[in-house]
PDB file of C-alpha atoms in Angstrom:
ATOM      1  CA  MET A  23      20.664  17.280  -5.700  1.00  0.00           C
ATOM      2  CA  ALA A  24      23.802  15.685  -6.341  1.00  0.00           C
ATOM      3  CA  ARG A  25      24.765  13.665  -8.939  1.00  0.00           C
ATOM      4  CA  ARG A  26      26.156  10.555  -8.916  1.00  0.00           C
ATOM      5  CA  GLY A  27      29.221   9.918 -10.930  1.00  0.00           C
ATOM      6  CA  SER A  28      29.706   7.327 -13.420  1.00  0.00           C
ATOM      7  CA  SER A  29      31.269   5.024 -11.126  1.00  0.00           C
ATOM      8  CA  GLU A  30      29.085   4.773  -8.849  1.00  0.00           C
ATOM      9  CA  PHE A  31      26.507   3.666 -11.244  1.00  0.00           C
ATOM     10  CA  ILE A  32      28.549   0.725 -11.523  1.00  0.00           C
ATOM     11  CA  ASN A  33      29.196  -0.158  -8.047  1.00  0.00           C
ATOM     12  CA  LEU A  34      25.672  -0.953  -7.308  1.00  0.00           C
ATOM     13  CA  THR A  35      24.866  -3.058  -3.990  1.00  0.00           C
ATOM     14  CA  LEU A  36      23.440  -6.384  -4.219  1.00  0.00           C
ATOM     15  CA  THR A  37      20.199  -5.410  -3.544  1.00  0.00           C
ATOM     16  CA  GLU A  38      19.914  -2.188  -5.836  1.00  0.00           C
ATOM     17  CA  PHE A  39      21.158  -4.887  -8.689  1.00  0.00           C
ATOM     18  CA  LEU A  40      17.907  -6.981  -7.681  1.00  0.00           C
ATOM     19  CA  MET A  41      16.179  -3.988  -8.009  1.00  0.00           C
ATOM     20  CA  VAL A  42      17.105  -3.471 -11.540  1.00  0.00           C
ATOM     21  CA  ILE A  43      16.190  -7.440 -12.351  1.00  0.00           C
ATOM     22  CA  ILE A  44      12.823  -6.747 -11.021  1.00  0.00           C
ATOM     23  CA  PHE A  45      11.903  -4.034 -12.900  1.00  0.00           C
ATOM     24  CA  ILE A  46      12.849  -5.612 -15.528  1.00  0.00           C
ATOM     25  CA  LEU A  47      10.519  -8.738 -14.804  1.00  0.00           C
ATOM     26  CA  ILE A  48       7.387  -6.423 -13.757  1.00  0.00           C
ATOM     27  CA  THR A  49       8.021  -5.388 -17.050  1.00  0.00           C
ATOM     28  CA  LEU A  50       8.085  -8.528 -19.300  1.00  0.00           C
ATOM     29  CA  LEU A  51       5.311 -10.235 -17.012  1.00  0.00           C
ATOM     30  CA  PHE A  52       2.908  -7.992 -19.521  1.00  0.00           C
ATOM     31  CA  TYR A  53       3.829 -10.616 -21.921  1.00  0.00           C
ATOM     32  CA  THR A  54       2.459 -13.255 -19.961  1.00  0.00           C
ATOM     33  CA  PHE A  55      -0.849 -12.205 -20.816  1.00  0.00           C
ATOM     34  CA  GLN A  56      -0.484 -11.697 -24.798  1.00  0.00           C
ATOM     35  CA  LYS A  57      -0.910 -15.104 -25.713  1.00  0.00           C
ATOM     36  CA  TYR A  58      -3.910 -15.972 -23.508  1.00  0.00           C
ATOM     37  CA  LEU A  59      -6.168 -12.924 -24.426  1.00  0.00           C
ATOM     38  CA  PRO A  60      -9.073 -12.703 -26.944  1.00  0.00           C
ATOM     39  CA  GLU A  61      -7.302 -12.437 -30.472  1.00  0.00           C
ATOM     40  CA  ASN A  62      -9.476  -8.972 -30.903  1.00  0.00           C
ATOM     41  CA  HIS A  63      -8.468  -7.561 -28.050  1.00  0.00           C
ATOM     42  CA  ASP A  64      -7.202  -3.671 -28.745  1.00  0.00           C
ATOM     43  CA  SER A  65      -3.876  -3.019 -27.032  1.00  0.00           C
ATOM     44  CA  THR A  66      -3.563   0.418 -27.655  1.00  0.00           C
ATOM     45  CA  LEU A  67      -2.180   2.268 -24.708  1.00  0.00           C
ATOM     46  CA  THR A  68      -4.680   4.602 -23.086  1.00  0.00           C
ATOM     47  CA  PRO A  69      -3.097   8.333 -22.032  1.00  0.00           C
ATOM     48  CA  LYS A  70      -4.161   6.649 -18.606  1.00  0.00           C
ATOM     49  CA  GLU A  71      -2.572   3.302 -18.674  1.00  0.00           C
ATOM     50  CA  SER A  72       0.632   5.251 -20.227  1.00  0.00           C
ATOM     51  CA  GLU A  73       0.562   7.176 -16.959  1.00  0.00           C
ATOM     52  CA  LEU A  74       0.259   4.049 -14.894  1.00  0.00           C
ATOM     53  CA  VAL A  75       3.274   2.194 -16.826  1.00  0.00           C
ATOM     54  CA  GLU A  76       5.437   5.656 -16.145  1.00  0.00           C
ATOM     55  CA  GLY A  77       4.497   6.053 -12.398  1.00  0.00           C
ATOM     56  CA  ASN A  78       5.643   2.396 -12.167  1.00  0.00           C
ATOM     57  CA  ALA A  79       8.837   2.960 -13.786  1.00  0.00           C
ATOM     58  CA  THR A  80       9.317   5.924 -11.308  1.00  0.00           C
ATOM     59  CA  LEU A  81       8.739   3.860  -8.699  1.00  0.00           C
ATOM     60  CA  PHE A  82      11.589   1.465  -9.122  1.00  0.00           C
ATOM     61  CA  ALA A  83      13.907   4.037 -10.390  1.00  0.00           C
ATOM     62  CA  GLU A  84      13.547   5.975  -7.057  1.00  0.00           C
ATOM     63  CA  THR A  85      13.700   2.709  -5.181  1.00  0.00           C
ATOM     64  CA  LEU A  86      17.190   2.267  -7.034  1.00  0.00           C
ATOM     65  CA  PHE A  87      19.007   5.268  -6.542  1.00  0.00           C
ATOM     66  CA  HIS A  88      17.450   6.301  -2.987  1.00  0.00           C
ATOM     67  CA  VAL A  89      17.774   3.119  -0.992  1.00  0.00           C
ATOM     68  CA  ASP A  90      20.120   2.580   1.754  1.00  0.00           C
ATOM     69  CA  THR A  91      20.947  -1.281   1.718  1.00  0.00           C
ATOM     70  CA  ALA A  92      23.021  -1.929   4.210  1.00  0.00           C
ATOM     71  CA  ASP A  93      20.670  -4.515   6.112  1.00  0.00           C
ATOM     72  CA  ASN A  94      20.151  -7.508   3.727  1.00  0.00           C
ATOM     73  CA  ALA A  95      17.105  -8.617   5.660  1.00  0.00           C
ATOM     74  CA  THR A  96      14.635  -7.808   2.507  1.00  0.00           C
ATOM     75  CA  GLU A  97      16.599  -9.788   0.021  1.00  0.00           C
ATOM     76  CA  LYS A  98      14.752 -13.245   1.195  1.00  0.00           C
ATOM     77  CA  PRO A  99      11.382 -12.090  -0.305  1.00  0.00           C
ATOM     78  CA  ILE A 100      13.142 -10.462  -2.989  1.00  0.00           C
ATOM     79  CA  PHE A 101      14.313 -13.560  -3.963  1.00  0.00           C
ATOM     80  CA  GLN A 102      11.271 -15.698  -4.095  1.00  0.00           C
ATOM     81  CA  PHE A 103       9.499 -13.015  -5.702  1.00  0.00           C
ATOM     82  CA  ILE A 104      12.404 -13.476  -8.469  1.00  0.00           C
ATOM     83  CA  ASP A 105      12.177 -17.475  -8.601  1.00  0.00           C
ATOM     84  CA  GLU A 106       8.170 -16.764  -9.124  1.00  0.00           C
ATOM     85  CA  MET A 107       8.711 -14.576 -12.045  1.00  0.00           C
ATOM     86  CA  GLU A 108      11.306 -16.761 -13.984  1.00  0.00           C
ATOM     87  CA  LYS A 109       8.634 -19.597 -13.748  1.00  0.00           C
ATOM     88  CA  LEU A 110       6.172 -17.412 -15.476  1.00  0.00           C
ATOM     89  CA  LEU A 111       8.311 -16.263 -18.272  1.00  0.00           C
ATOM     90  CA  ALA A 112      10.317 -19.771 -18.360  1.00  0.00           C
ATOM     91  CA  ASP A 113       8.436 -20.253 -22.152  1.00  0.00           C
ATOM     92  CA  PRO A 114      10.028 -18.257 -25.272  1.00  0.00           C
ATOM     93  CA  ASP A 115       6.675 -17.872 -26.596  1.00  0.00           C
ATOM     94  CA  VAL A 116       5.770 -15.226 -23.434  1.00  0.00           C
ATOM     95  CA  ARG A 117       8.042 -13.180 -24.592  1.00  0.00           C
ATOM     96  CA  GLN A 118       6.814 -12.336 -28.389  1.00  0.00           C
ATOM     97  CA  GLY A 119       4.277  -9.218 -28.347  1.00  0.00           C
ATOM     98  CA  PHE A 120       3.565  -6.581 -25.737  1.00  0.00           C
ATOM     99  CA  GLU A 121       0.435  -6.396 -23.848  1.00  0.00           C
ATOM    100  CA  THR A 122      -0.684  -3.176 -22.042  1.00  0.00           C
ATOM    101  CA  THR A 123      -4.188  -3.864 -20.722  1.00  0.00           C
ATOM    102  CA  PRO A 124      -4.147  -3.415 -16.997  1.00  0.00           C
ATOM    103  CA  LEU A 125      -4.710  -6.346 -15.012  1.00  0.00           C
ATOM    104  CA  PRO A 126      -8.068  -5.350 -13.187  1.00  0.00           C
ATOM    105  CA  GLU A 127      -9.711  -5.238 -16.408  1.00  0.00           C
ATOM    106  CA  ILE A 128      -8.668  -8.757 -17.222  1.00  0.00           C
ATOM    107  CA  TRP A 129      -9.580 -10.089 -13.972  1.00  0.00           C
ATOM    108  CA  ASP A 130     -12.894  -9.027 -13.867  1.00  0.00           C
ATOM    109  CA  THR A 131     -13.543 -10.364 -17.241  1.00  0.00           C
ATOM    110  CA  LEU A 132     -12.507 -13.757 -15.982  1.00  0.00           C
ATOM    111  CA  GLU A 133     -14.550 -13.491 -12.736  1.00  0.00           C
ATOM    112  CA  ALA A 134     -17.632 -12.555 -14.621  1.00  0.00           C
ATOM    113  CA  MET A 135     -16.699 -15.628 -17.361  1.00  0.00           C
ATOM    114  CA  GLU A 136     -16.403 -17.682 -13.985  1.00  0.00           C
ATOM    115  CA  GLU A 137     -19.437 -16.693 -12.674  1.00  0.00           C
ATOM    116  CA  GLU A 138     -21.169 -17.483 -16.071  1.00  0.00           C
ATOM    117  CA  GLU A 139     -20.196 -20.981 -16.568  1.00  0.00           C
ATOM    118  CA  ALA A 140     -21.093 -21.859 -12.714  1.00  0.00           C
ATOM    119  CA  TYR A 141     -24.518 -20.253 -13.635  1.00  0.00           C
ATOM    120  CA  LEU A 142     -25.326 -22.182 -16.807  1.00  0.00           C
ATOM    121  CA  ARG A 143     -24.040 -25.447 -15.665  1.00  0.00           C
ATOM    122  CA  LYS A 144     -26.620 -25.126 -12.458  1.00  0.00           C
ATOM    123  CA  THR A 145     -29.228 -23.901 -15.282  1.00  0.00           C
ATOM    124  CA  ILE A 146     -28.985 -26.735 -17.270  1.00  0.00           C
ATOM    125  CA  ASP A 147     -29.075 -29.449 -14.515  1.00  0.00           C
ATOM    126  CA  THR A 148     -32.142 -27.905 -13.519  1.00  0.00           C
ATOM    127  CA  LEU A 149     -33.705 -28.220 -17.163  1.00  0.00           C
ATOM    128  CA  LYS A 150     -32.665 -31.836 -17.220  1.00  0.00           C
ATOM    129  CA  GLN A 151     -34.838 -32.436 -14.182  1.00  0.00           C
ATOM    130  CA  ALA A 152     -37.941 -30.550 -15.674  1.00  0.00           C
ATOM    131  CA  ILE A 153     -37.135 -32.202 -19.054  1.00  0.00           C
ATOM    132  CA  LYS A 154     -38.067 -35.814 -17.366  1.00  0.00           C
ATOM    133  CA  ASP A 155     -41.359 -34.786 -16.378  1.00  0.00           C
ATOM    134  CA  ALA A 156     -42.477 -32.501 -19.424  1.00  0.00           C
ATOM    135  CA  LYS A 157     -44.541 -33.334 -22.180  1.00  0.00           C
ATOM    136  CA  GLY A 158     -45.558 -31.866 -25.174  1.00  0.00           C
ATOM    137  CA  GLU A 159     -44.607 -28.093 -26.601  1.00  0.00           C
ATOM    138  CA  THR A 160     -43.546 -27.659 -22.872  1.00  0.00           C
ATOM    139  CA  LEU A 161     -40.996 -30.588 -23.471  1.00  0.00           C
ATOM    140  CA  GLU A 162     -39.836 -28.831 -26.993  1.00  0.00           C
ATOM    141  CA  GLN A 163     -38.959 -25.563 -25.562  1.00  0.00           C
ATOM    142  CA  LEU A 164     -36.883 -27.014 -22.598  1.00  0.00           C
ATOM    143  CA  VAL A 165     -35.013 -29.364 -24.884  1.00  0.00           C
ATOM    144  CA  ARG A 166     -34.372 -26.278 -27.208  1.00  0.00           C
ATOM    145  CA  GLU A 167     -33.457 -23.774 -24.405  1.00  0.00           C
ATOM    146  CA  LYS A 168     -30.781 -27.085 -22.866  1.00  0.00           C
ATOM    147  CA  THR A 169     -29.502 -27.272 -26.187  1.00  0.00           C
ATOM    148  CA  ARG A 170     -28.759 -23.477 -26.372  1.00  0.00           C
ATOM    149  CA  LEU A 171     -27.261 -22.968 -23.010  1.00  0.00           C
ATOM    150  CA  THR A 172     -25.317 -26.340 -23.500  1.00  0.00           C
ATOM    151  CA  LYS A 173     -23.876 -24.728 -26.581  1.00  0.00           C
ATOM    152  CA  LYS A 174     -23.306 -21.615 -24.526  1.00  0.00           C
ATOM    153  CA  LEU A 175     -21.594 -23.073 -21.992  1.00  0.00           C
ATOM    154  CA  GLY A 176     -19.243 -24.756 -24.427  1.00  0.00           C
ATOM    155  CA  THR A 177     -18.074 -21.553 -25.889  1.00  0.00           C
ATOM    156  CA  VAL A 178     -17.441 -19.842 -22.329  1.00  0.00           C
ATOM    157  CA  THR A 179     -15.502 -23.274 -21.138  1.00  0.00           C
ATOM    158  CA  LYS A 180     -13.532 -23.235 -24.165  1.00  0.00           C
ATOM    159  CA  GLU A 181     -12.473 -19.328 -23.727  1.00  0.00           C
ATOM    160  CA  LEU A 182     -11.578 -20.189 -19.824  1.00  0.00           C
ATOM    161  CA  LYS A 183      -9.700 -22.923 -21.319  1.00  0.00           C
ATOM    162  CA  LYS A 184      -6.855 -20.451 -22.735  1.00  0.00           C
ATOM    163  CA  TYR A 185      -6.390 -19.276 -19.545  1.00  0.00           C
ATOM    164  CA  GLU A 186      -5.220 -22.461 -17.550  1.00  0.00           C
ATOM    165  CA  PRO A 187      -1.390 -22.631 -18.438  1.00  0.00           C
ATOM    166  CA  LEU A 188      -1.334 -19.548 -16.608  1.00  0.00           C
ATOM    167  CA  HIS A 189      -2.747 -20.041 -13.170  1.00  0.00           C
ATOM    168  CA  ALA A 190      -1.441 -23.692 -13.641  1.00  0.00           C
ATOM    169  CA  GLU A 191       1.970 -22.010 -13.287  1.00  0.00           C
ATOM    170  CA  LEU A 192       0.873 -20.149 -10.312  1.00  0.00           C
ATOM    171  CA  GLY A 193      -0.811 -23.575  -8.355  1.00  0.00           C
ATOM    172  CA  THR A 194      -4.331 -21.801  -8.559  1.00  0.00           C
ATOM    173  CA  LYS A 195      -7.880 -23.485  -8.933  1.00  0.00           C
ATOM    174  CA  THR A 196      -8.899 -20.790 -11.371  1.00  0.00           C
ATOM    175  CA  PRO A 197      -7.408 -18.155 -13.794  1.00  0.00           C
ATOM    176  CA  ALA A 198      -9.279 -15.521 -12.060  1.00  0.00           C
ATOM    177  CA  ALA A 199      -7.590 -16.497  -9.047  1.00  0.00           C
ATOM    178  CA  ALA A 200      -4.039 -16.804 -10.439  1.00  0.00           C
ATOM    179  CA  LEU A 201      -5.093 -13.172 -12.062  1.00  0.00           C
ATOM    180  CA  ARG A 202      -5.641 -12.270  -8.073  1.00  0.00           C
ATOM    181  CA  LYS A 203      -2.259 -13.589  -7.175  1.00  0.00           C
ATOM    182  CA  VAL A 204      -0.615 -11.552  -9.977  1.00  0.00           C
ATOM    183  CA  ARG A 205      -2.125  -8.364  -8.811  1.00  0.00           C
ATOM    184  CA  ASP A 206      -1.073  -9.430  -5.498  1.00  0.00           C
ATOM    185  CA  ARG A 207       2.432  -9.757  -6.310  1.00  0.00           C
ATOM    186  CA  GLU A 208       2.175  -6.661  -7.809  1.00  0.00           C
ATOM    187  CA  GLY A 209       1.143  -4.890  -4.817  1.00  0.00           C
ATOM    188  CA  GLN A 210       3.736  -6.671  -2.938  1.00  0.00           C
ATOM    189  CA  MET A 211       6.381  -5.336  -4.895  1.00  0.00           C
ATOM    190  CA  ALA A 212       5.358  -1.973  -4.514  1.00  0.00           C
ATOM    191  CA  ASP A 213       5.094  -2.454  -0.605  1.00  0.00           C
ATOM    192  CA  LEU A 214       8.377  -4.242  -0.768  1.00  0.00           C
ATOM    193  CA  ALA A 215       9.942  -0.948  -2.753  1.00  0.00           C
ATOM    194  CA  GLU A 216       8.120   1.203  -0.072  1.00  0.00           C
ATOM    195  CA  ARG A 217       9.609  -0.202   2.692  1.00  0.00           C
ATOM    196  CA  ALA A 218      13.127  -0.271   1.025  1.00  0.00           C
ATOM    197  CA  ARG A 219      12.769   3.101   0.556  1.00  0.00           C
ATOM    198  CA  LYS A 220      12.260   4.118   4.205  1.00  0.00           C
ATOM    199  CA  GLN A 221      15.082   1.591   5.044  1.00  0.00           C
ATOM    200  CA  GLY A 222      12.273  -0.836   6.441  1.00  0.00           C
ATOM    201  CA  ILE A 223      12.810  -4.422   6.598  1.00  0.00           C
ATOM    202  CA  GLY A 224      10.364  -7.292   6.702  1.00  0.00           C
ATOM    203  CA  SER A 225       7.644  -9.570   4.462  1.00  0.00           C
ATOM    204  CA  PRO A 226       5.555  -7.875   2.242  1.00  0.00           C
ATOM    205  CA  LEU A 227       1.555  -7.426   2.868  1.00  0.00           C
ATOM    206  CA  CYS A 228      -0.065 -10.603   1.738  1.00  0.00           C
ATOM    207  CA  TRP A 229      -3.116  -8.180   0.320  1.00  0.00           C
ATOM    208  CA  SER A 230      -2.126  -5.632  -1.410  1.00  0.00           C
ATOM    209  CA  THR A 231      -2.552  -3.844  -4.976  1.00  0.00           C
ATOM    210  CA  LYS A 232      -0.944  -0.383  -6.340  1.00  0.00           C
ATOM    211  CA  ASP A 233      -4.377   1.214  -6.119  1.00  0.00           C
ATOM    212  CA  MET A 234      -4.946   0.234  -2.409  1.00  0.00           C
ATOM    213  CA  PRO A 235      -1.913  -0.545  -0.711  1.00  0.00           C
ATOM    214  CA  LYS A 236      -2.912  -1.657   2.394  1.00  0.00           C
ATOM    215  CA  GLU A 237      -5.613  -3.887   2.923  1.00  0.00           C
ATOM    216  CA  TYR A 238      -6.727  -5.073   6.462  1.00  0.00           C
ATOM    217  CA  LEU A 239      -8.004  -8.767   7.355  1.00  0.00           C
ATOM    218  CA  PHE A 240      -9.254  -7.747  10.706  1.00  0.00           C
ATOM    219  CA  SER A 241     -10.160  -5.135  13.392  1.00  0.00           C
ATOM    220  CA  ILE A 242      -8.704  -6.904  16.924  1.00  0.00           C
ATOM    221  CA  ASP A 243     -10.043  -5.392  20.163  1.00  0.00           C
ATOM    222  CA  ILE A 244      -7.824  -6.503  23.497  1.00  0.00           C
ATOM    223  CA  MET A 245     -10.275  -7.111  26.266  1.00  0.00           C
ATOM    224  CA  GLU A 246      -9.911  -6.588  29.829  1.00  0.00           C
ATOM    225  CA  ASN A 247     -11.178  -9.556  30.638  1.00  0.00           C
ATOM    226  CA  GLY A 248      -8.107 -11.319  28.310  1.00  0.00           C
ATOM    227  CA  MET A 249     -10.649 -11.977  25.202  1.00  0.00           C
ATOM    228  CA  PHE A 250      -9.997 -11.016  21.671  1.00  0.00           C
ATOM    229  CA  ARG A 251     -12.772  -9.374  19.740  1.00  0.00           C
ATOM    230  CA  VAL A 252     -12.442 -10.157  16.010  1.00  0.00           C
ATOM    231  CA  THR A 253     -14.258  -8.709  13.410  1.00  0.00           C
ATOM    232  CA  PRO A 254     -13.337  -9.048   9.729  1.00  0.00           C
ATOM    233  CA  ILE A 255     -13.163  -5.942   8.038  1.00  0.00           C
ATOM    234  CA  GLN A 256     -11.601  -7.024   4.191  1.00  0.00           C
ATOM    235  CA  PRO A 257     -12.317  -5.399   1.022  1.00  0.00           C
ATOM    236  CA  GLU A 258     -15.220  -6.767  -0.621  1.00  0.00           C
ATOM    237  CA  HIS A 259     -13.130  -8.196  -3.887  1.00  0.00           C
ATOM    238  CA  ARG A 260     -11.019 -10.171  -0.962  1.00  0.00           C
ATOM    239  CA  ASN A 261     -14.355 -12.440   0.821  1.00  0.00           C
ATOM    240  CA  GLU A 262     -13.651 -15.229  -1.593  1.00  0.00           C
ATOM    241  CA  ALA A 263      -9.880 -15.167  -0.635  1.00  0.00           C
ATOM    242  CA  LEU A 264     -10.613 -15.177   3.041  1.00  0.00           C
ATOM    243  CA  ARG A 265     -13.275 -18.133   2.674  1.00  0.00           C
ATOM    244  CA  GLU A 266     -11.001 -20.111   0.701  1.00  0.00           C
ATOM    245  CA  LEU A 267      -8.334 -19.447   3.739  1.00  0.00           C
ATOM    246  CA  GLY A 268     -10.801 -21.565   5.697  1.00  0.00           C
ATOM    247  CA  TYR A 269     -11.802 -19.016   8.487  1.00  0.00           C
ATOM    248  CA  PRO A 270     -15.254 -20.118   9.855  1.00  0.00           C
ATOM    249  CA  PHE A 271     -16.352 -16.537  11.059  1.00  0.00           C
ATOM    250  CA  ALA A 272     -15.955 -14.670   7.983  1.00  0.00           C
ATOM    251  CA  ASN A 273     -19.249 -12.477   8.286  1.00  0.00           C
ATOM    252  CA  LYS A 274     -19.471 -12.303  11.907  1.00  0.00           C
ATOM    253  CA  THR A 275     -17.641 -11.126  15.019  1.00  0.00           C
ATOM    254  CA  VAL A 276     -16.578 -13.492  17.349  1.00  0.00           C
ATOM    255  CA  TYR A 277     -14.806 -13.421  20.979  1.00  0.00           C
ATOM    256  CA  LEU A 278     -12.002 -15.623  21.185  1.00  0.00           C
ATOM    257  CA  THR A 279      -9.523 -16.841  24.179  1.00  0.00           C
ATOM    258  CA  MET A 280      -6.007 -16.634  23.761  1.00  0.00           C
ATOM    259  CA  GLN A 281      -6.065 -20.186  23.066  1.00  0.00           C
ATOM    260  CA  GLY A 282      -8.636 -19.783  20.251  1.00  0.00           C
ATOM    261  CA  PHE A 283      -7.221 -16.873  18.871  1.00  0.00           C
ATOM    262  CA  LYS A 284      -4.053 -18.904  18.417  1.00  0.00           C
ATOM    263  CA  GLU A 285      -5.659 -21.776  16.452  1.00  0.00           C
ATOM    264  CA  GLN A 286      -7.889 -19.469  14.942  1.00  0.00           C
ATOM    265  CA  MET A 287      -5.126 -17.039  13.408  1.00  0.00           C
ATOM    266  CA  GLN A 288      -2.213 -19.821  12.597  1.00  0.00           C
ATOM    267  CA  ARG A 289      -3.762 -20.284   8.943  1.00  0.00           C
ATOM    268  CA  PHE A 290      -2.989 -16.850   8.105  1.00  0.00           C
ATOM    269  CA  TRP A 291       0.473 -17.221   9.200  1.00  0.00           C
ATOM    270  CA  ASP A 292       1.205 -20.653   7.348  1.00  0.00           C
ATOM    271  CA  TYR A 293      -0.450 -18.705   4.239  1.00  0.00           C
ATOM    272  CA  GLY A 294       1.877 -16.277   4.225  1.00  0.00           C
ATOM    273  CA  MET A 295       4.958 -18.555   4.884  1.00  0.00           C
ATOM    274  CA  ARG A 296       3.802 -20.546   1.683  1.00  0.00           C
ATOM    275  CA  ASP A 297       2.802 -17.604  -0.453  1.00  0.00           C
ATOM    276  CA  ASN A 298       5.870 -15.290  -0.949  1.00  0.00           C
ATOM    277  CA  ASN A 299       6.733 -15.067   2.896  1.00  0.00           C
ATOM    278  CA  CYS A 300       3.980 -12.456   3.469  1.00  0.00           C
ATOM    279  CA  ARG A 301       1.849 -11.280   6.069  1.00  0.00           C
ATOM    280  CA  PHE A 302      -1.439  -9.826   6.488  1.00  0.00           C
ATOM    281  CA  MET A 303      -2.501  -6.324   8.432  1.00  0.00           C
ATOM    282  CA  VAL A 304      -4.934  -5.778  10.983  1.00  0.00           C
ATOM    283  CA  LYS A 305      -6.106  -2.938  13.283  1.00  0.00           C
ATOM    284  CA  VAL A 306      -5.825  -3.431  16.915  1.00  0.00           C
ATOM    285  CA  ARG A 307      -7.587  -1.485  19.764  1.00  0.00           C
ATOM    286  CA  ASP A 308      -7.102  -1.232  23.282  1.00  0.00           C
ATOM    287  CA  LEU A 309     -10.027  -1.681  25.880  1.00  0.00           C
ATOM    288  CA  THR A 310      -7.886  -2.953  28.711  1.00  0.00           C
ATOM    289  CA  THR A 311      -7.158  -1.018  31.668  1.00  0.00           C
ATOM    290  CA  THR A 312      -3.555  -2.305  32.432  1.00  0.00           C
ATOM    291  CA  LYS A 313      -0.280  -1.751  30.330  1.00  0.00           C
ATOM    292  CA  GLU A 314       0.805  -5.078  31.240  1.00  0.00           C
ATOM    293  CA  ARG A 315      -2.621  -6.831  29.678  1.00  0.00           C
ATOM    294  CA  TRP A 316      -2.232  -4.827  26.795  1.00  0.00           C
ATOM    295  CA  LYS A 317       0.922  -5.392  25.595  1.00  0.00           C
ATOM    296  CA  GLN A 318       0.617  -9.023  26.767  1.00  0.00           C
ATOM    297  CA  GLY A 319      -2.286  -8.955  23.941  1.00  0.00           C
ATOM    298  CA  LEU A 320      -0.434  -6.942  21.539  1.00  0.00           C
ATOM    299  CA  GLY A 321       2.223  -9.005  21.321  1.00  0.00           C
ATOM    300  CA  LEU A 322       0.003 -12.338  20.539  1.00  0.00           C
ATOM    301  CA  VAL A 323      -1.310 -10.150  17.590  1.00  0.00           C
ATOM    302  CA  GLU A 324       2.481  -9.377  16.442  1.00  0.00           C
ATOM    303  CA  ASN A 325       3.307 -13.119  16.401  1.00  0.00           C
ATOM    304  CA  TYR A 326       0.679 -13.429  13.728  1.00  0.00           C
ATOM    305  CA  PHE A 327       0.202  -9.896  11.681  1.00  0.00           C
ATOM    306  CA  TYR A 328       1.515  -6.540  11.096  1.00  0.00           C
ATOM    307  CA  LYS A 329      -0.538  -4.303  13.075  1.00  0.00           C
ATOM    308  CA  LEU A 330      -2.101  -0.527  13.014  1.00  0.00           C
ATOM    309  CA  GLU A 331      -3.088   0.653  16.611  1.00  0.00           C
ATOM    310  CA  VAL A 332      -6.020   2.678  16.570  1.00  0.00           C
ATOM    311  CA  PRO A 333      -8.086   4.718  19.249  1.00  0.00           C
TER     312      PRO A 333
END
């Protein structure tokens, strides 16, 4: 393999330079979690985590030195991504320390804490109702249990408040949702880098993580009668995200007319435009008997989604 001369390294194109900046920002992103993690957290890098970090470095190094940047159509989402990273890194305190804990581990912990907080609140409300009608020893037991759970709820709520600055920066409702968004950004960058390596253009996938580069939203069958049979096939960990998007048929297959399809799918296009200019990915199957009807239905799907045609 031919090596570049020193002058070639200096004369980087704009997109190559942006890739260098993005790699630095992704690395600095790990600093964000230092002040939000419990103080007793072990930050020692395991062999598996070291391999993950090295893999990321290799990915961006390969992107930098092999990408053909003649077309700058990918620069818009890259600029948007940089803007979001700069917001996260605006606080100089964020740059202190270096946290190497994998994001999925933090993500799972936060989700468990949020579920526990919701469960405790519901249980305490139930106890309050029971206390109204209780007497004697039963009343004493219920009061003790309510006191114990209230104290535990305070501890969990206090722990979750540590993460509030992070999810406030990202505009999400909960800390766990903020980390899901950061994890999505990580996957989107890997997807963008892959597109750049293949000289592709366009927006990153809305749902994409490093361990699952392509996460599908729907399986869509284009029918002979002009209807669209739409079946949700999202990964289990995206169930809550799909509900938050307001799609009313998250757990069942539905048949939609062309107009109904437009009305229901517009929400996913709008979300993508707000969120890093991303697009969702779907699987599409041809159940028509004429090429004209298939092309018409496929064109409508492509107005809203990236698609994979399946037999």
